[in-house]
Amino acid sequence: MADSPTMTYGGYLRLDRLLSCQEPETDAHDELLFVIIHQVYELWFKQILHESALLQRRLEAGGSAGALHTARRIAKILKTVVGQLDVLETMTPRQFAAFRDALGTSSGFQSDQFREIEAVLGRRGFPASVLRGDERLRDAVSRPSMFDSLLRYLAVQGHPVPREALERDTSLPWEPDAAVQRVLLAVYADENGPAAEVCEALVDVDEGVQEWRYRHLKMVERTIGAKIGTGGSAGADYLRSTLFAPAFPDLWEVRSQTEQTGQTGQPAGGEERGHGG
């Protein structure tokens, strides 16, 4: 069908179906904005999952250039997702209250795709009730996480990743590992090498998710304050509890262990260098 000379813009994008998916429950002017923003979020989440699968394949094959390109794309998508909150924040608390009751028990915490993104990034502690009803999530928590794929990439690149880390049960949560951090320190010693660039690209992805969590929290606070979230969720309190919990803690920990080097290549004064320092 793609080769058809009669293919149109609207037909290719299925615009008749896409534009009929917005069905506000009230006459409140701002409800359409709320619906569109969240539908677009889900489309971007779908793309992040699509790109993440490719990234993991490229990492495990040891392909530096391809992995770097894909990780950078994911980070750019996350920047776009965060930027959409600027539009949502043009809605005042009173404007949201005009249709909030129509949301019923629905809540952003019910996003199956965002849970799957969390699983790809390494989260494993989902409630059994959630796992029972989501086959994709069950599959995701049983597969290697993105950090597991990074370790396999480093091993293919010739770095001495501990066998225990490579052969671990990936259905369990990753625990920060001093031996893995020593490998990462060696990777970062060649900061212009492809492995260091790939690691930094994954830090960008991790930071992008953390930035999304922070901006989401502030949006909720300015819209509903300390009220209980829709669907009975804990609202801002829950979002606050998820802040500053990196997906790849070892990539952040090595920053406090990295020494600044002078022109001789030797440690200069034992000073610590933070991210971007």
Tab-separated table of C-alpha atoms in Angstrom:
chain	number	residue	atom	x	y	z
A	1	MET	CA	0.000	0.000	0.000
A	2	ALA	CA	2.960	2.322	0.634
A	3	ASP	CA	3.728	2.290	-3.124
A	4	SER	CA	0.219	3.279	-4.093
A	5	PRO	CA	0.105	6.465	-6.215
A	6	THR	CA	-3.143	7.347	-4.441
A	7	MET	CA	-1.560	7.418	-0.958
A	8	THR	CA	-2.368	10.700	0.796
A	9	TYR	CA	-0.916	12.446	3.830
A	10	GLY	CA	-4.041	11.818	5.867
A	11	GLY	CA	-4.291	8.222	4.734
A	12	TYR	CA	-0.665	7.401	5.545
A	13	LEU	CA	-0.974	8.880	9.047
A	14	ARG	CA	-4.479	7.440	9.604
A	15	LEU	CA	-5.630	10.917	10.572
A	16	ASP	CA	-9.288	9.987	10.458
A	17	ARG	CA	-8.665	7.518	13.299
A	18	LEU	CA	-6.086	9.620	15.116
A	19	LEU	CA	-8.176	12.789	15.287
A	20	SER	CA	-11.266	10.911	16.396
A	21	CYS	CA	-9.485	9.635	19.530
A	22	GLN	CA	-10.066	12.843	21.509
A	23	GLU	CA	-13.395	12.586	23.296
A	24	PRO	CA	-13.569	14.969	26.269
A	25	GLU	CA	-16.085	14.033	28.956
A	26	THR	CA	-17.130	17.619	29.709
A	27	ASP	CA	-17.604	20.947	27.962
A	28	ALA	CA	-14.625	22.453	29.818
A	29	HIS	CA	-12.395	24.205	27.292
A	30	ASP	CA	-9.113	22.885	28.732
A	31	GLU	CA	-10.042	19.216	28.831
A	32	LEU	CA	-9.108	18.778	25.155
A	33	LEU	CA	-5.607	20.054	25.909
A	34	PHE	CA	-5.318	17.630	28.815
A	35	VAL	CA	-6.383	14.696	26.629
A	36	ILE	CA	-4.079	15.579	23.730
A	37	ILE	CA	-1.025	16.120	25.945
A	38	HIS	CA	-1.450	12.731	27.603
A	39	GLN	CA	-2.126	10.930	24.340
A	40	VAL	CA	1.046	12.458	22.907
A	41	TYR	CA	2.927	11.286	26.008
A	42	GLU	CA	1.818	7.733	25.273
A	43	LEU	CA	2.974	8.033	21.662
A	44	TRP	CA	6.399	9.197	22.829
A	45	PHE	CA	6.495	6.378	25.410
A	46	LYS	CA	5.823	3.944	22.558
A	47	GLN	CA	8.747	5.417	20.624
A	48	ILE	CA	11.037	5.292	23.677
A	49	LEU	CA	10.271	1.582	24.077
A	50	HIS	CA	10.891	1.051	20.349
A	51	GLU	CA	14.248	2.844	20.538
A	52	SER	CA	15.209	1.144	23.809
A	53	ALA	CA	14.827	-2.299	22.253
A	54	LEU	CA	17.142	-1.246	19.425
A	55	LEU	CA	19.597	0.298	21.873
A	56	GLN	CA	19.835	-2.925	23.863
A	57	ARG	CA	20.418	-4.962	20.701
A	58	ARG	CA	23.144	-2.582	19.580
A	59	LEU	CA	24.787	-2.579	22.995
A	60	GLU	CA	24.839	-6.353	23.242
A	61	ALA	CA	26.326	-6.580	19.741
A	62	GLY	CA	29.115	-4.221	20.815
A	63	GLY	CA	28.218	-1.518	18.298
A	64	SER	CA	29.442	1.797	19.701
A	65	ALA	CA	28.287	4.173	16.954
A	66	GLY	CA	24.800	2.707	16.663
A	67	ALA	CA	24.303	2.517	20.431
A	68	LEU	CA	25.470	6.104	20.848
A	69	HIS	CA	23.113	7.363	18.144
A	70	THR	CA	20.100	5.551	19.610
A	71	ALA	CA	20.807	6.560	23.211
A	72	ARG	CA	21.096	10.187	22.123
A	73	ARG	CA	17.761	9.937	20.324
A	74	ILE	CA	16.083	8.621	23.468
A	75	ALA	CA	17.570	11.490	25.471
A	76	LYS	CA	16.220	13.994	22.910
A	77	ILE	CA	12.754	12.430	23.104
A	78	LEU	CA	12.839	12.765	26.893
A	79	LYS	CA	13.691	16.460	26.495
A	80	THR	CA	10.649	16.814	24.249
A	81	VAL	CA	8.428	14.994	26.751
A	82	VAL	CA	9.609	17.323	29.514
A	83	GLY	CA	9.033	20.352	27.275
A	84	GLN	CA	5.375	19.401	26.812
A	85	LEU	CA	4.839	20.156	30.484
A	86	ASP	CA	5.349	23.833	29.641
A	87	VAL	CA	2.157	23.656	27.612
A	88	LEU	CA	0.241	21.738	30.281
A	89	GLU	CA	1.285	24.271	32.916
A	90	THR	CA	-0.593	27.022	31.072
A	91	MET	CA	-3.702	25.403	32.586
A	92	THR	CA	-4.620	26.935	35.934
A	93	PRO	CA	-5.817	24.934	38.972
A	94	ARG	CA	-9.353	26.270	38.472
A	95	GLN	CA	-9.335	25.257	34.818
A	96	PHE	CA	-8.257	21.719	35.749
A	97	ALA	CA	-10.851	21.530	38.522
A	98	ALA	CA	-13.543	22.246	35.927
A	99	PHE	CA	-13.210	18.698	34.532
A	100	ARG	CA	-11.166	16.805	37.133
A	101	ASP	CA	-14.142	14.875	38.502
A	102	ALA	CA	-14.740	13.419	35.032
A	103	LEU	CA	-11.395	11.593	35.245
A	104	GLY	CA	-12.920	9.210	37.785
A	105	THR	CA	-10.413	6.559	38.861
A	106	SER	CA	-8.049	7.173	35.942
A	107	SER	CA	-4.504	8.213	36.806
A	108	GLY	CA	-1.180	8.663	35.054
A	109	PHE	CA	0.178	6.018	37.434
A	110	GLN	CA	-1.836	3.518	35.392
A	111	SER	CA	0.306	4.041	32.275
A	112	ASP	CA	1.347	0.538	31.211
A	113	GLN	CA	3.950	1.926	28.847
A	114	PHE	CA	5.677	4.071	31.459
A	115	ARG	CA	5.843	1.063	33.788
A	116	GLU	CA	7.451	-0.870	30.957
A	117	ILE	CA	9.998	1.913	30.453
A	118	GLU	CA	10.802	1.686	34.159
A	119	ALA	CA	11.281	-2.075	33.795
A	120	VAL	CA	13.587	-1.637	30.801
A	121	LEU	CA	15.629	0.797	32.893
A	122	GLY	CA	15.882	-1.750	35.697
A	123	ARG	CA	12.910	-1.440	38.029
A	124	ARG	CA	11.837	-4.843	39.349
A	125	GLY	CA	9.688	-4.197	42.433
A	126	PHE	CA	6.252	-3.986	40.840
A	127	PRO	CA	3.237	-5.126	42.879
A	128	ALA	CA	2.069	-8.635	42.046
A	129	SER	CA	-1.392	-7.255	41.256
A	130	VAL	CA	0.130	-5.058	38.527
A	131	LEU	CA	2.244	-7.847	37.065
A	132	ARG	CA	-0.693	-10.240	36.878
A	133	GLY	CA	-2.603	-7.962	34.564
A	134	ASP	CA	0.240	-6.919	32.260
A	135	GLU	CA	1.945	-9.574	30.134
A	136	ARG	CA	4.313	-7.061	28.501
A	137	LEU	CA	5.475	-5.875	31.901
A	138	ARG	CA	6.046	-9.462	33.066
A	139	ASP	CA	8.187	-10.045	29.989
A	140	ALA	CA	10.102	-6.809	30.545
A	141	VAL	CA	11.044	-7.597	34.142
A	142	SER	CA	12.319	-11.016	33.118
A	143	ARG	CA	14.651	-9.639	30.424
A	144	PRO	CA	18.056	-7.985	30.918
A	145	SER	CA	17.768	-4.301	31.784
A	146	MET	CA	19.473	-1.560	29.814
A	147	PHE	CA	22.335	-1.556	32.327
A	148	ASP	CA	22.756	-5.317	31.877
A	149	SER	CA	23.063	-4.644	28.148
A	150	LEU	CA	25.662	-1.945	28.849
A	151	LEU	CA	27.746	-4.428	30.852
A	152	ARG	CA	27.610	-6.882	27.959
A	153	TYR	CA	28.667	-4.092	25.597
A	154	LEU	CA	31.676	-3.306	27.793
A	155	ALA	CA	32.600	-6.987	27.895
A	156	VAL	CA	32.456	-7.201	24.078
A	157	GLN	CA	34.669	-4.114	23.973
A	158	GLY	CA	37.281	-6.005	25.993
A	159	HIS	CA	36.708	-4.553	29.452
A	160	PRO	CA	37.006	-7.039	32.351
A	161	VAL	CA	33.380	-7.010	33.511
A	162	PRO	CA	33.013	-9.523	36.371
A	163	ARG	CA	31.439	-12.776	35.228
A	164	GLU	CA	29.047	-12.633	38.187
A	165	ALA	CA	27.621	-9.388	36.822
A	166	LEU	CA	27.235	-10.759	33.314
A	167	GLU	CA	25.586	-13.998	34.454
A	168	ARG	CA	23.356	-12.615	37.178
A	169	ASP	CA	19.627	-13.283	37.424
A	170	THR	CA	18.307	-10.273	35.494
A	171	SER	CA	14.818	-10.715	36.949
A	172	LEU	CA	16.240	-9.345	40.208
A	173	PRO	CA	16.985	-5.657	40.792
A	174	TRP	CA	20.538	-4.536	40.112
A	175	GLU	CA	22.587	-3.705	43.198
A	176	PRO	CA	25.493	-1.241	42.887
A	177	ASP	CA	28.723	-3.188	42.543
A	178	ALA	CA	32.210	-1.986	43.500
A	179	ALA	CA	33.900	-4.304	40.976
A	180	VAL	CA	31.715	-2.970	38.157
A	181	GLN	CA	32.476	0.576	39.274
A	182	ARG	CA	36.211	-0.142	38.952
A	183	VAL	CA	35.585	-1.211	35.364
A	184	LEU	CA	33.640	1.981	34.727
A	185	LEU	CA	36.456	4.064	36.195
A	186	ALA	CA	38.844	2.435	33.716
A	187	VAL	CA	36.384	3.175	30.890
A	188	TYR	CA	36.180	6.827	31.889
A	189	ALA	CA	39.965	7.085	32.074
A	190	ASP	CA	39.805	7.241	28.268
A	191	GLU	CA	37.147	9.931	28.221
A	192	ASN	CA	37.315	10.375	24.451
A	193	GLY	CA	36.933	6.657	23.783
A	194	PRO	CA	33.692	5.226	22.365
A	195	ALA	CA	32.872	3.268	25.536
A	196	ALA	CA	33.022	6.406	27.671
A	197	GLU	CA	30.779	8.222	25.191
A	198	VAL	CA	28.238	5.395	25.306
A	199	CYS	CA	28.256	5.461	29.113
A	200	GLU	CA	27.692	9.213	29.087
A	201	ALA	CA	24.805	8.828	26.641
A	202	LEU	CA	23.133	6.437	29.084
A	203	VAL	CA	23.686	8.980	31.856
A	204	ASP	CA	21.837	11.479	29.644
A	205	VAL	CA	18.932	9.024	29.365
A	206	ASP	CA	18.919	8.482	33.132
A	207	GLU	CA	19.052	12.222	33.777
A	208	GLY	CA	16.226	12.769	31.288
A	209	VAL	CA	13.952	10.387	33.188
A	210	GLN	CA	14.842	12.082	36.479
A	211	GLU	CA	14.143	15.497	34.958
A	212	TRP	CA	10.751	14.224	33.765
A	213	ARG	CA	9.936	13.028	37.299
A	214	TYR	CA	10.891	16.390	38.806
A	215	ARG	CA	8.964	18.465	36.274
A	216	HIS	CA	5.952	16.154	36.595
A	217	LEU	CA	6.034	16.661	40.361
A	218	LYS	CA	6.140	20.458	40.046
A	219	MET	CA	3.304	20.410	37.510
A	220	VAL	CA	1.160	18.344	39.889
A	221	GLU	CA	2.002	20.624	42.831
A	222	ARG	CA	1.056	23.782	40.966
A	223	THR	CA	-2.159	22.202	39.654
A	224	ILE	CA	-3.604	20.333	42.655
A	225	GLY	CA	-1.227	21.230	45.499
A	226	ALA	CA	-1.172	18.575	48.226
A	227	LYS	CA	-4.508	16.982	47.265
A	228	ILE	CA	-4.831	13.244	46.692
A	229	GLY	CA	-4.157	12.441	43.043
A	230	THR	CA	-6.765	11.196	40.610
A	231	GLY	CA	-7.620	7.543	41.077
A	232	GLY	CA	-6.746	7.820	44.766
A	233	SER	CA	-2.995	8.033	44.169
A	234	ALA	CA	-0.791	9.834	46.663
A	235	GLY	CA	-0.262	12.623	44.145
A	236	ALA	CA	2.725	14.874	44.776
A	237	ASP	CA	3.878	12.858	47.805
A	238	TYR	CA	4.367	9.751	45.688
A	239	LEU	CA	6.116	11.660	42.907
A	240	ARG	CA	8.440	13.254	45.455
A	241	SER	CA	9.436	9.801	46.719
A	242	THR	CA	10.646	8.813	43.234
A	243	LEU	CA	13.036	11.742	42.856
A	244	PHE	CA	16.814	11.313	42.889
A	245	ALA	CA	16.625	7.544	42.373
A	246	PRO	CA	18.827	6.943	39.308
A	247	ALA	CA	18.273	3.951	37.072
A	248	PHE	CA	22.031	3.446	36.688
A	249	PRO	CA	23.503	4.226	40.130
A	250	ASP	CA	26.995	2.921	39.294
A	251	LEU	CA	27.367	5.436	36.452
A	252	TRP	CA	26.666	8.212	38.947
A	253	GLU	CA	28.746	6.769	41.789
A	254	VAL	CA	31.960	6.706	39.736
A	255	ARG	CA	31.814	10.493	39.512
A	256	SER	CA	32.660	10.754	43.204
A	257	GLN	CA	35.576	8.361	42.651
A	258	THR	CA	37.049	10.039	39.566
A	259	GLU	CA	40.190	12.070	40.137
A	260	GLN	CA	41.062	15.138	38.131
A	261	THR	CA	44.196	14.636	36.042
A	262	GLY	CA	46.751	17.213	35.066
A	263	GLN	CA	48.728	17.464	31.846
A	264	THR	CA	51.012	14.635	32.966
A	265	GLY	CA	48.018	12.294	33.168
A	266	GLN	CA	48.613	11.799	36.910
A	267	PRO	CA	46.053	12.664	39.588
A	268	ALA	CA	46.241	16.384	40.349
A	269	GLY	CA	45.756	17.065	44.041
A	270	GLY	CA	43.288	14.218	44.479
A	271	GLU	CA	40.410	16.554	43.607
A	272	GLU	CA	37.086	15.002	42.814
A	273	ARG	CA	35.360	15.733	39.549
A	274	GLY	CA	31.591	15.738	39.225
A	275	HIS	CA	29.459	15.183	36.132
A	276	GLY	CA	30.488	17.652	33.480
A	277	GLY	CA	33.412	18.889	35.660
